[in-house]
PDB file of C-alpha atoms in Angstrom:
ATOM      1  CA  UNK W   2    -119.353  -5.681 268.080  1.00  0.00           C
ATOM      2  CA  UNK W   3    -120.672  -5.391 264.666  1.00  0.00           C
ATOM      3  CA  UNK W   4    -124.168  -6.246 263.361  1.00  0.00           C
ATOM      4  CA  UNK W   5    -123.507  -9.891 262.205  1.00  0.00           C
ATOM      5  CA  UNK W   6    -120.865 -10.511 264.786  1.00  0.00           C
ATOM      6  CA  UNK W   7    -120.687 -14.171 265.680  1.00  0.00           C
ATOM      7  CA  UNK W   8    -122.493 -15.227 262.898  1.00  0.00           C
ATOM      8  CA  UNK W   9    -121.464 -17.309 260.140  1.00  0.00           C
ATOM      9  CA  UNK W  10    -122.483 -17.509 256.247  1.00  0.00           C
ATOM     10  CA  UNK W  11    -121.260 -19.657 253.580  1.00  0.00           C
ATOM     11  CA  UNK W  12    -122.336 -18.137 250.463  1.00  0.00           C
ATOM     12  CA  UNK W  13    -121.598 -19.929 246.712  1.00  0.00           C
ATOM     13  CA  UNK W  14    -120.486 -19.004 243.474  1.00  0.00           C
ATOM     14  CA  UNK W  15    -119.052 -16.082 245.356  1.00  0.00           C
ATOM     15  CA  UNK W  16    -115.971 -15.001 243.839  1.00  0.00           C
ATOM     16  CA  UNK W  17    -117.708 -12.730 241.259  1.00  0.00           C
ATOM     17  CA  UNK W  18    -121.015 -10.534 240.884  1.00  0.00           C
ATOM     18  CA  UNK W  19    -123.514 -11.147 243.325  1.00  0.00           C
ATOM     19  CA  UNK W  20    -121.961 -13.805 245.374  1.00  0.00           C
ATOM     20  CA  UNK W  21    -118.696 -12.057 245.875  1.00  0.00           C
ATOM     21  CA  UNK W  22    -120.701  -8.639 246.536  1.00  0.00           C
ATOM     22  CA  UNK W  23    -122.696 -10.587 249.015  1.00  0.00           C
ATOM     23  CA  UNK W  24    -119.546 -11.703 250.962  1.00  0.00           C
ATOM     24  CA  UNK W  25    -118.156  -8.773 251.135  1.00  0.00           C
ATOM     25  CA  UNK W  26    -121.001  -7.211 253.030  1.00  0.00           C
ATOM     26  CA  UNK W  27    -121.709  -9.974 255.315  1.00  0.00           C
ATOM     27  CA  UNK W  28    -117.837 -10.026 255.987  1.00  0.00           C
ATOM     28  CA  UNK W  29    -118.406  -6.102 256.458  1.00  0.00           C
ATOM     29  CA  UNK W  30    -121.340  -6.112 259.575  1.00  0.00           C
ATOM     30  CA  UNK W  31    -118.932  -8.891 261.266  1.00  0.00           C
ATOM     31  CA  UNK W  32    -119.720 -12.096 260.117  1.00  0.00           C
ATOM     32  CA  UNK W  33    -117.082 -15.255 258.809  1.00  0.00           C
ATOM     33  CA  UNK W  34    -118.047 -16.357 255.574  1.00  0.00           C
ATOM     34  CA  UNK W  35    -116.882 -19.038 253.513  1.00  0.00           C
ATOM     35  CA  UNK W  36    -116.666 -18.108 249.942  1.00  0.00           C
ATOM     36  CA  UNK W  37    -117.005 -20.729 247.564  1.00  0.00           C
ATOM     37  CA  UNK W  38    -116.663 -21.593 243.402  1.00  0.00           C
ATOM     38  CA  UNK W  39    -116.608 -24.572 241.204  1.00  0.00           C
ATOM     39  CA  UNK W  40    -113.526 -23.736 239.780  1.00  0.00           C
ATOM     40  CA  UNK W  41    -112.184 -19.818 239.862  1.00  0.00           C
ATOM     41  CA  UNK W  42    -110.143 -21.629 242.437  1.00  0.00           C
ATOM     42  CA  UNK W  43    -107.180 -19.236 242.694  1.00  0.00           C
ATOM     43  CA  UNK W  44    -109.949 -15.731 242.790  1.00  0.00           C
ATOM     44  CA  UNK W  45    -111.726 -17.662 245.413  1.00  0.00           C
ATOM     45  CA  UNK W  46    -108.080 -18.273 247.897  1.00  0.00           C
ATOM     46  CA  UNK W  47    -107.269 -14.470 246.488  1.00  0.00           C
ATOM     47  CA  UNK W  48    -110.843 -12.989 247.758  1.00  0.00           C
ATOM     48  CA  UNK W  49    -110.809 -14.891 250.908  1.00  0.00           C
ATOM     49  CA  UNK W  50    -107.223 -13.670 251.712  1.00  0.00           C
ATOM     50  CA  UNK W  51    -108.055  -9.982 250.881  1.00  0.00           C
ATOM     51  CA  UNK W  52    -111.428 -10.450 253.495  1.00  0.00           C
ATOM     52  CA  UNK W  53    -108.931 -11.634 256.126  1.00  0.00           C
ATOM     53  CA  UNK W  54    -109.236 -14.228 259.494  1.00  0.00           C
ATOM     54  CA  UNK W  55    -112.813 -13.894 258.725  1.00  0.00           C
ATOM     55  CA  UNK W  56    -113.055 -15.697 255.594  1.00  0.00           C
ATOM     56  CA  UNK W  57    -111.888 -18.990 253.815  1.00  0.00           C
ATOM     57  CA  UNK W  58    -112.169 -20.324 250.711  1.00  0.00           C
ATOM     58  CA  UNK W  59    -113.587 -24.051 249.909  1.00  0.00           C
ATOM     59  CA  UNK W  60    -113.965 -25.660 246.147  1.00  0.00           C
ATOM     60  CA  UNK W  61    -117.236 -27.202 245.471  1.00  0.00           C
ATOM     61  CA  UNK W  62    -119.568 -28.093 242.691  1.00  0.00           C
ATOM     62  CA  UNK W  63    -122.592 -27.493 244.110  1.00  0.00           C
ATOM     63  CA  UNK W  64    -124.126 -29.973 240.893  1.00  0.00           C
ATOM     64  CA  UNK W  65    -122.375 -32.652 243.476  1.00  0.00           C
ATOM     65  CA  UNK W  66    -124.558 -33.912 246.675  1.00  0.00           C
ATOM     66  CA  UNK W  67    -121.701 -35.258 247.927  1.00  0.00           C
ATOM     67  CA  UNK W  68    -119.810 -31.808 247.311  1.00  0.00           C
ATOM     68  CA  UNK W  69    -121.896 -29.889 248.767  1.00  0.00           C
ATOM     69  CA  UNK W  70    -122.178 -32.190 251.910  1.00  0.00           C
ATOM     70  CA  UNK W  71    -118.175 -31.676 252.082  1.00  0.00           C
ATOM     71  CA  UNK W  72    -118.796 -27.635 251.195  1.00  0.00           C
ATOM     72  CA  UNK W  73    -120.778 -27.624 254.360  1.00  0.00           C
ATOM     73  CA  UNK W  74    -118.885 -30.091 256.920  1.00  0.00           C
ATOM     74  CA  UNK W  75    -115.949 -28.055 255.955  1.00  0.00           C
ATOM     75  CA  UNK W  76    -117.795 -24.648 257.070  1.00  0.00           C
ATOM     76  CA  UNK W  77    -119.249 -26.061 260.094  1.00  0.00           C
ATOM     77  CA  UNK W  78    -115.492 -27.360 261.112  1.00  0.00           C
ATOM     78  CA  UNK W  79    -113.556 -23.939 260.212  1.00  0.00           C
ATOM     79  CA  UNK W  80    -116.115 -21.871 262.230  1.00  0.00           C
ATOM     80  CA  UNK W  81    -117.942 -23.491 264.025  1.00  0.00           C
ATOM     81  CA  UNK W  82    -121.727 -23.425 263.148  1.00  0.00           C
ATOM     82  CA  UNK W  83    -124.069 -22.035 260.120  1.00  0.00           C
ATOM     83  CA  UNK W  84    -126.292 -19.470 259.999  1.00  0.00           C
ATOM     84  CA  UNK W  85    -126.666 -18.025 257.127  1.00  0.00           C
ATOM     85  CA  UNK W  86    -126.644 -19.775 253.079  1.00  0.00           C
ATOM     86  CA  UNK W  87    -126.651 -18.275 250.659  1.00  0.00           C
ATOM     87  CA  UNK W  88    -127.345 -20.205 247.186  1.00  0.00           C
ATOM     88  CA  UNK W  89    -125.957 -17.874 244.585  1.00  0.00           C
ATOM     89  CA  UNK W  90    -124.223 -20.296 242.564  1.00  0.00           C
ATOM     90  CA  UNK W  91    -125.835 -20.893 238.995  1.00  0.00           C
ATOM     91  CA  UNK W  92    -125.410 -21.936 235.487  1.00  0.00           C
ATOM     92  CA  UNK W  93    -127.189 -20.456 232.159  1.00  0.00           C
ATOM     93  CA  UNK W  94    -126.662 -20.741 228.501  1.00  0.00           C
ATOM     94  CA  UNK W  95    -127.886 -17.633 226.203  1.00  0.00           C
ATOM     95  CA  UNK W  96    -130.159 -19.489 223.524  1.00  0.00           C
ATOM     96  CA  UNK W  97    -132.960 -17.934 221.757  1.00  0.00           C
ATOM     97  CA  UNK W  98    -136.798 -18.806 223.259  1.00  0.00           C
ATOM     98  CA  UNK W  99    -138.015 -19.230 220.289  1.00  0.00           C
ATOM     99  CA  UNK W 100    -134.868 -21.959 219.045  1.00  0.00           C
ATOM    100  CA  UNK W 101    -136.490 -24.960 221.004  1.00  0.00           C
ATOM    101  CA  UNK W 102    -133.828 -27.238 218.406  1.00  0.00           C
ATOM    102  CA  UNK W 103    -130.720 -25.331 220.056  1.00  0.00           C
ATOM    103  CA  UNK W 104    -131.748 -26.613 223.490  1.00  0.00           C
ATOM    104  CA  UNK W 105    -129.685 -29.945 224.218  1.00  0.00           C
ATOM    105  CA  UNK W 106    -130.276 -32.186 226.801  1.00  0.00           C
ATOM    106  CA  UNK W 107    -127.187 -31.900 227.729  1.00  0.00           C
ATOM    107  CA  UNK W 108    -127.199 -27.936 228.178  1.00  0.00           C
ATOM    108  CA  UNK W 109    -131.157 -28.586 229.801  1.00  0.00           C
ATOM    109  CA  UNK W 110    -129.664 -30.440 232.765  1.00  0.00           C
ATOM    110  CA  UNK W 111    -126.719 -28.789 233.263  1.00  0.00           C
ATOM    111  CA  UNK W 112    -128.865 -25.513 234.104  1.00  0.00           C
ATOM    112  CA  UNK W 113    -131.506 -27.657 236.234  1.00  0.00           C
ATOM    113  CA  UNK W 114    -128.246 -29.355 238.110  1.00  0.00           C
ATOM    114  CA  UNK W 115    -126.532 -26.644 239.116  1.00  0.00           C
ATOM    115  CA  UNK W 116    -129.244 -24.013 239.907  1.00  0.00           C
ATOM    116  CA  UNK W 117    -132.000 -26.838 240.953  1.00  0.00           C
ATOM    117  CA  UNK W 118    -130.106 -29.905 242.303  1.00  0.00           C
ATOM    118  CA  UNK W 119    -127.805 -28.028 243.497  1.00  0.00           C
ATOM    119  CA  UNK W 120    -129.486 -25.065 245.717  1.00  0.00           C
ATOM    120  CA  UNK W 121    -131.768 -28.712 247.024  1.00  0.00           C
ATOM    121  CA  UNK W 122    -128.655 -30.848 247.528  1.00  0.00           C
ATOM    122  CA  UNK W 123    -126.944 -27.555 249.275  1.00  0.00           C
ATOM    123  CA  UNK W 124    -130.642 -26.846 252.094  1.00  0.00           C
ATOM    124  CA  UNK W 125    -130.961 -30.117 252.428  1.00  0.00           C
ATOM    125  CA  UNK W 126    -127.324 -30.515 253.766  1.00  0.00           C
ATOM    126  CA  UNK W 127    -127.259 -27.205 255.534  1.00  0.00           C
ATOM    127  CA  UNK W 128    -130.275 -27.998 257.555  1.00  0.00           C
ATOM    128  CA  UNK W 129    -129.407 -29.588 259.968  1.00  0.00           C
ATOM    129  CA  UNK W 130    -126.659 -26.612 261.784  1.00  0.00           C
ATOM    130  CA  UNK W 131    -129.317 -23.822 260.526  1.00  0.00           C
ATOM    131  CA  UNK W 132    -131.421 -25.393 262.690  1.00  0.00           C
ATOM    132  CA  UNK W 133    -128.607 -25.814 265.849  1.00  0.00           C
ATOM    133  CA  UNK W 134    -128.567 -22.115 265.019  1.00  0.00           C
ATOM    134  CA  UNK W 135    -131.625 -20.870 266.608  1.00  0.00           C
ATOM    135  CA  UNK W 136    -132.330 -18.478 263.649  1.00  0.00           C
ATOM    136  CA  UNK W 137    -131.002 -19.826 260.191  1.00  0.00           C
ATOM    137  CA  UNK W 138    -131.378 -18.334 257.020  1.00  0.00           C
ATOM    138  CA  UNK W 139    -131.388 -19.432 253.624  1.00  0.00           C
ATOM    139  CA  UNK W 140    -131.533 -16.640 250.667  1.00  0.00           C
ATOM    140  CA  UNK W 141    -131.605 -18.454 247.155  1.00  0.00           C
ATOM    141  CA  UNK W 142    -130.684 -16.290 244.576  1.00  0.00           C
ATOM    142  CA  UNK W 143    -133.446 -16.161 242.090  1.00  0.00           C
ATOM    143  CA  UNK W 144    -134.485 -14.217 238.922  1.00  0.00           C
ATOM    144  CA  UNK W 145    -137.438 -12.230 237.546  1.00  0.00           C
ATOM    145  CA  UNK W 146    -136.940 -14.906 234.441  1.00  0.00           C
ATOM    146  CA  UNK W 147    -138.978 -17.289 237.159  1.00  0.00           C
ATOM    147  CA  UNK W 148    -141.632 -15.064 236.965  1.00  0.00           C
ATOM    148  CA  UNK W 149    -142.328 -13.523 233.732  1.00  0.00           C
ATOM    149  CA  UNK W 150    -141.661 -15.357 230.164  1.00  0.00           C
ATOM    150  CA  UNK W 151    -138.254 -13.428 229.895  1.00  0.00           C
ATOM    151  CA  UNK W 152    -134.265 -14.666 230.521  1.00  0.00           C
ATOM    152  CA  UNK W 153    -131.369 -15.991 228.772  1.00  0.00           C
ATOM    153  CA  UNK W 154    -132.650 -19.617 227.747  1.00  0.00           C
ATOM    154  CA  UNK W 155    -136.057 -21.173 228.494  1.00  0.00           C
ATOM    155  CA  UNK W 156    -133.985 -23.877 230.268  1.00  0.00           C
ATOM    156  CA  UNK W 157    -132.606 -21.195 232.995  1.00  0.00           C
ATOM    157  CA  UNK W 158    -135.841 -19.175 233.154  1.00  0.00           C
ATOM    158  CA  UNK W 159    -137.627 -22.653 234.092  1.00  0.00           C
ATOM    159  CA  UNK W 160    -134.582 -23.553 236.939  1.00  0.00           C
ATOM    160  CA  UNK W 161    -135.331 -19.900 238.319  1.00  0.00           C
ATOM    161  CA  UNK W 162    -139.043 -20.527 238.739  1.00  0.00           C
ATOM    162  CA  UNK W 163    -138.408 -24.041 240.376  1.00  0.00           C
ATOM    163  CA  UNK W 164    -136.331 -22.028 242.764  1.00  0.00           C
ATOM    164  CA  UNK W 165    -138.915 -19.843 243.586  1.00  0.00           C
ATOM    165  CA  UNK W 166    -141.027 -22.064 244.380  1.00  0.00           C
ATOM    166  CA  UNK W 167    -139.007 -24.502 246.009  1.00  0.00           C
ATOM    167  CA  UNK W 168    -138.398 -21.363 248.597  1.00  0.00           C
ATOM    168  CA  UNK W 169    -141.786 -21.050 249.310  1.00  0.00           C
ATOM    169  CA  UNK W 170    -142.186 -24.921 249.847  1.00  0.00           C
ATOM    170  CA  UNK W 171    -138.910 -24.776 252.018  1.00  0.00           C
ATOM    171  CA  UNK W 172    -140.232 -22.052 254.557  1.00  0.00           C
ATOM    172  CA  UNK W 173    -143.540 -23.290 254.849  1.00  0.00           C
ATOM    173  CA  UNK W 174    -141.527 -26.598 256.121  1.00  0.00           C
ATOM    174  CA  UNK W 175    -138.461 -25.297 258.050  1.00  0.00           C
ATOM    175  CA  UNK W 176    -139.731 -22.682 260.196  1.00  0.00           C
ATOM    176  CA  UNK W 177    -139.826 -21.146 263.054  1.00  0.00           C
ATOM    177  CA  UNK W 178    -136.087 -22.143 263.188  1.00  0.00           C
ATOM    178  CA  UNK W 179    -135.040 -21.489 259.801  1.00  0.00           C
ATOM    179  CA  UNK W 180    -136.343 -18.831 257.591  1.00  0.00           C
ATOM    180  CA  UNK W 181    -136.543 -19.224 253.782  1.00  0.00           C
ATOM    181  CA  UNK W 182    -136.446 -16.396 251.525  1.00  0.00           C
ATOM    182  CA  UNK W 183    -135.364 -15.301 247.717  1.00  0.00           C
ATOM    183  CA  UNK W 184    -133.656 -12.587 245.722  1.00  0.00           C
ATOM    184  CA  UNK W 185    -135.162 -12.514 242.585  1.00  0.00           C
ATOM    185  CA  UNK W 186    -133.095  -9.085 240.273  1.00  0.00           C
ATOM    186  CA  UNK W 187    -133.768  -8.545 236.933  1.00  0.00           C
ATOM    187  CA  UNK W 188    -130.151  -7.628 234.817  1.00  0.00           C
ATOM    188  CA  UNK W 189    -127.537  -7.104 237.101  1.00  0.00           C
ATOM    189  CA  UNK W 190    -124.102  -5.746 235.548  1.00  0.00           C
ATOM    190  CA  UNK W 191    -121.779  -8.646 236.013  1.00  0.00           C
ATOM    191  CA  UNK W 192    -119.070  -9.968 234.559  1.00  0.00           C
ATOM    192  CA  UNK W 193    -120.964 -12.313 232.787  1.00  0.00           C
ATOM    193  CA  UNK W 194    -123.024  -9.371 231.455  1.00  0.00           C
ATOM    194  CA  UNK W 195    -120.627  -6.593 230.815  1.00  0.00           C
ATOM    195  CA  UNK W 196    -121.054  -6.967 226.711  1.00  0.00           C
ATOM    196  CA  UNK W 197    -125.075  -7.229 226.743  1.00  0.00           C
ATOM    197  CA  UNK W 198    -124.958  -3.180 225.916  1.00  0.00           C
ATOM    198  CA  UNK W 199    -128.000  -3.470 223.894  1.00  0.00           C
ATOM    199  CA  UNK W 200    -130.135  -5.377 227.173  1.00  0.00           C
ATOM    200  CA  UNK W 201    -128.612  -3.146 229.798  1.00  0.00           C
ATOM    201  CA  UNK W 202    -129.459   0.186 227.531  1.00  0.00           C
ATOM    202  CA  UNK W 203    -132.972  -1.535 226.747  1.00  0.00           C
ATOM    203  CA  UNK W 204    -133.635  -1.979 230.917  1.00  0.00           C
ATOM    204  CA  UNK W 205    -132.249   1.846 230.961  1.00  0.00           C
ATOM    205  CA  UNK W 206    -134.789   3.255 229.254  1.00  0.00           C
ATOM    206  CA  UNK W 207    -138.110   1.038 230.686  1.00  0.00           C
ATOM    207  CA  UNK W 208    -136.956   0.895 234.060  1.00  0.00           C
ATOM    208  CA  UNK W 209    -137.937   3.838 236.558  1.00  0.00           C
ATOM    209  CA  UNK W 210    -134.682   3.194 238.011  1.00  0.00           C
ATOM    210  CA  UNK W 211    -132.908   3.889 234.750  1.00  0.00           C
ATOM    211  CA  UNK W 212    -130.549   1.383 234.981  1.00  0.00           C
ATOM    212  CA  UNK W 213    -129.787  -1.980 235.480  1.00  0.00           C
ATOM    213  CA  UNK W 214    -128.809  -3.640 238.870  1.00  0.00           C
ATOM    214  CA  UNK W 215    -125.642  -3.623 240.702  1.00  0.00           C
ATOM    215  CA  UNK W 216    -124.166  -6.656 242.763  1.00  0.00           C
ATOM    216  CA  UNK W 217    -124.409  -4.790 245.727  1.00  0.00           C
ATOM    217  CA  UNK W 218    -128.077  -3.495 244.793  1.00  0.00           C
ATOM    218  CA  UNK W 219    -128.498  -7.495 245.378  1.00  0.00           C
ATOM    219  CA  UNK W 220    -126.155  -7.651 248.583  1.00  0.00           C
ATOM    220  CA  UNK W 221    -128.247  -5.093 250.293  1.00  0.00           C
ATOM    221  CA  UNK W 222    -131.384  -7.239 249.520  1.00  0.00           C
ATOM    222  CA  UNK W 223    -130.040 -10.095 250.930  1.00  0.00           C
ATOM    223  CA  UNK W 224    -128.887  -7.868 253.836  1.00  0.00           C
ATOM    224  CA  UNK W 225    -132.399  -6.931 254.163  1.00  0.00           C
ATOM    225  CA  UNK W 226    -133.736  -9.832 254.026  1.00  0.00           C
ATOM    226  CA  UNK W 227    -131.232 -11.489 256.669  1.00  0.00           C
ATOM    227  CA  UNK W 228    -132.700  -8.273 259.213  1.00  0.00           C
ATOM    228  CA  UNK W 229    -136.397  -9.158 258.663  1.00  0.00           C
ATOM    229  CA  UNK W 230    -136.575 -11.782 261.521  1.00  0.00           C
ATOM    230  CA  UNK W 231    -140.335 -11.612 260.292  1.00  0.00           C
ATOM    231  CA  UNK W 232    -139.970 -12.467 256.435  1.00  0.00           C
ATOM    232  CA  UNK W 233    -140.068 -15.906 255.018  1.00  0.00           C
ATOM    233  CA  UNK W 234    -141.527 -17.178 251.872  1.00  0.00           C
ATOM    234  CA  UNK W 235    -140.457 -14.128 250.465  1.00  0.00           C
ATOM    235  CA  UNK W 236    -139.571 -13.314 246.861  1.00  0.00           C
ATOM    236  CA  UNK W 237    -137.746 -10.116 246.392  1.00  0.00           C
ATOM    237  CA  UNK W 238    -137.894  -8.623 243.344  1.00  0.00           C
ATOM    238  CA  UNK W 239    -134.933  -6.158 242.719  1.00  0.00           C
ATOM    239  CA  UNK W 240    -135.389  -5.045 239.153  1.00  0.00           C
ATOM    240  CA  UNK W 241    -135.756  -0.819 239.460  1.00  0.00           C
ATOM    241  CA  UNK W 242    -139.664  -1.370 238.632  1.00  0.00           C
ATOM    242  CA  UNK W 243    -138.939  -3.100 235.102  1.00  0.00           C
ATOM    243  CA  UNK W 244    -141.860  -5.628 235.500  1.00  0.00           C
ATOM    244  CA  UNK W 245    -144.235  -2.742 236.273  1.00  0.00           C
ATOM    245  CA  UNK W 246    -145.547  -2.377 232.933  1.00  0.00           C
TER     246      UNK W 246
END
């Protein structure tokens, strides 16, 4: 029997960076995970296929209540229960702070449905089997842009704080039976960050680390986090000491 043996995780946006890292260590210590996108929908059946019996692969937009609802009935039916979510899936857009005219509305709530609605819409619906559970867990996938005046747009850096705060509100609520907790990293190498050379050499030469993040610098907080039985209303900051100084 491995650590996470008999338990089951449904983790989004996880067919790249942190999500995919994630699933791959949960699927690693023994648990079934259901990886998810919105549409990398041929990575996501590839990924699930290369975890094995273990893992499947279900389509959602988590911008979608409705989705969502069907992301998590689908889990629940394949395995058999919930224990673990994790709400990695998110949207930015990389616009100057200071450009408050390149911000459009429609850009603005694109970022707040997909990393706000959607991490809400996905809890609310997962509640109810965390609960059946006996020990859920829900690990939002945060940044250090919703803590400090940094981050790719002022529209994502204001989704990331709502998220850390909504995971505060959410485990003062939901325990003892479900704990509520955040990853919050500062640059992680990604695809989606791969040609940000100047950032990443930038966080290489402030950070005590000296380097950026890996995805599976972020898996093994979430892994953490998931072993704390103890820890809720937690944010994690996994950022090498950047926000030190």
């Amino acid at each position: 029997m491995k650590e996470f043996s008999g338990r089951v995780a449904l983790v989004t946006g996880s067919t790249s960076g942190i999500g995919e890292a994630t699933a791959r260590r949960l699927i690693s210590l023994g648990a079934q995970v259901m990886v998810n996108s919105s549409s990398s929908v041929e990575a996501g059946q590839a990924l699930a296929a290369e975890l094995g019996e273990n893992a499947a692969y279900f389509q959602a937009d988590v911008s979608s209540e409705a989705a969502c609802k069907a992301l998590v009935a689908a889990t629940v039916e394949i395995f058999g229960g919930l224990n673990i979510l994790v709400n990695n899936a998110g949207f930015t857009a990389v616009i100057p702070h200071e450009d408050l005219d390149a911000v459009s509305e429609e850009v603005f709530r694109r970022i707040m449905d997909v990393n706000v609605f959607g991490t809400w819409y996905l809890s609310r619906a997962a509640v109810p089997a965390l609960e059946a559970s006996g020990a859920g867990n829900i690990v939002n996938i945060t940044s250090i842009a919703g803590l400090r005046p940094v981050g790719s747009s002022i529209p994502y850096s204001v989704s990331k704080a709502a998220l850390n705060h909504m995971t505060r509100l959410m485990a003062n609520v939901l325990g003892p039976k479900v704990r509520v907790n955040a990853v919050a990293p500062g640059l992680v190498e990604t695809p989606w960050t791969e040609s940000w050379d100047v950032l990443h050499a930038v966080v290489a030469e402030r950070s005590p680390m000296g380097r950026s993040a890996t995805s599976e610098d972020c898996a093994e907080a979430v892994i953490a986090i998931l072993r704390n039985t103890y820890q809720t209303g937690d944010i994690a900051v996994i950022d090498g000491g950047l926000t030190l100084g």
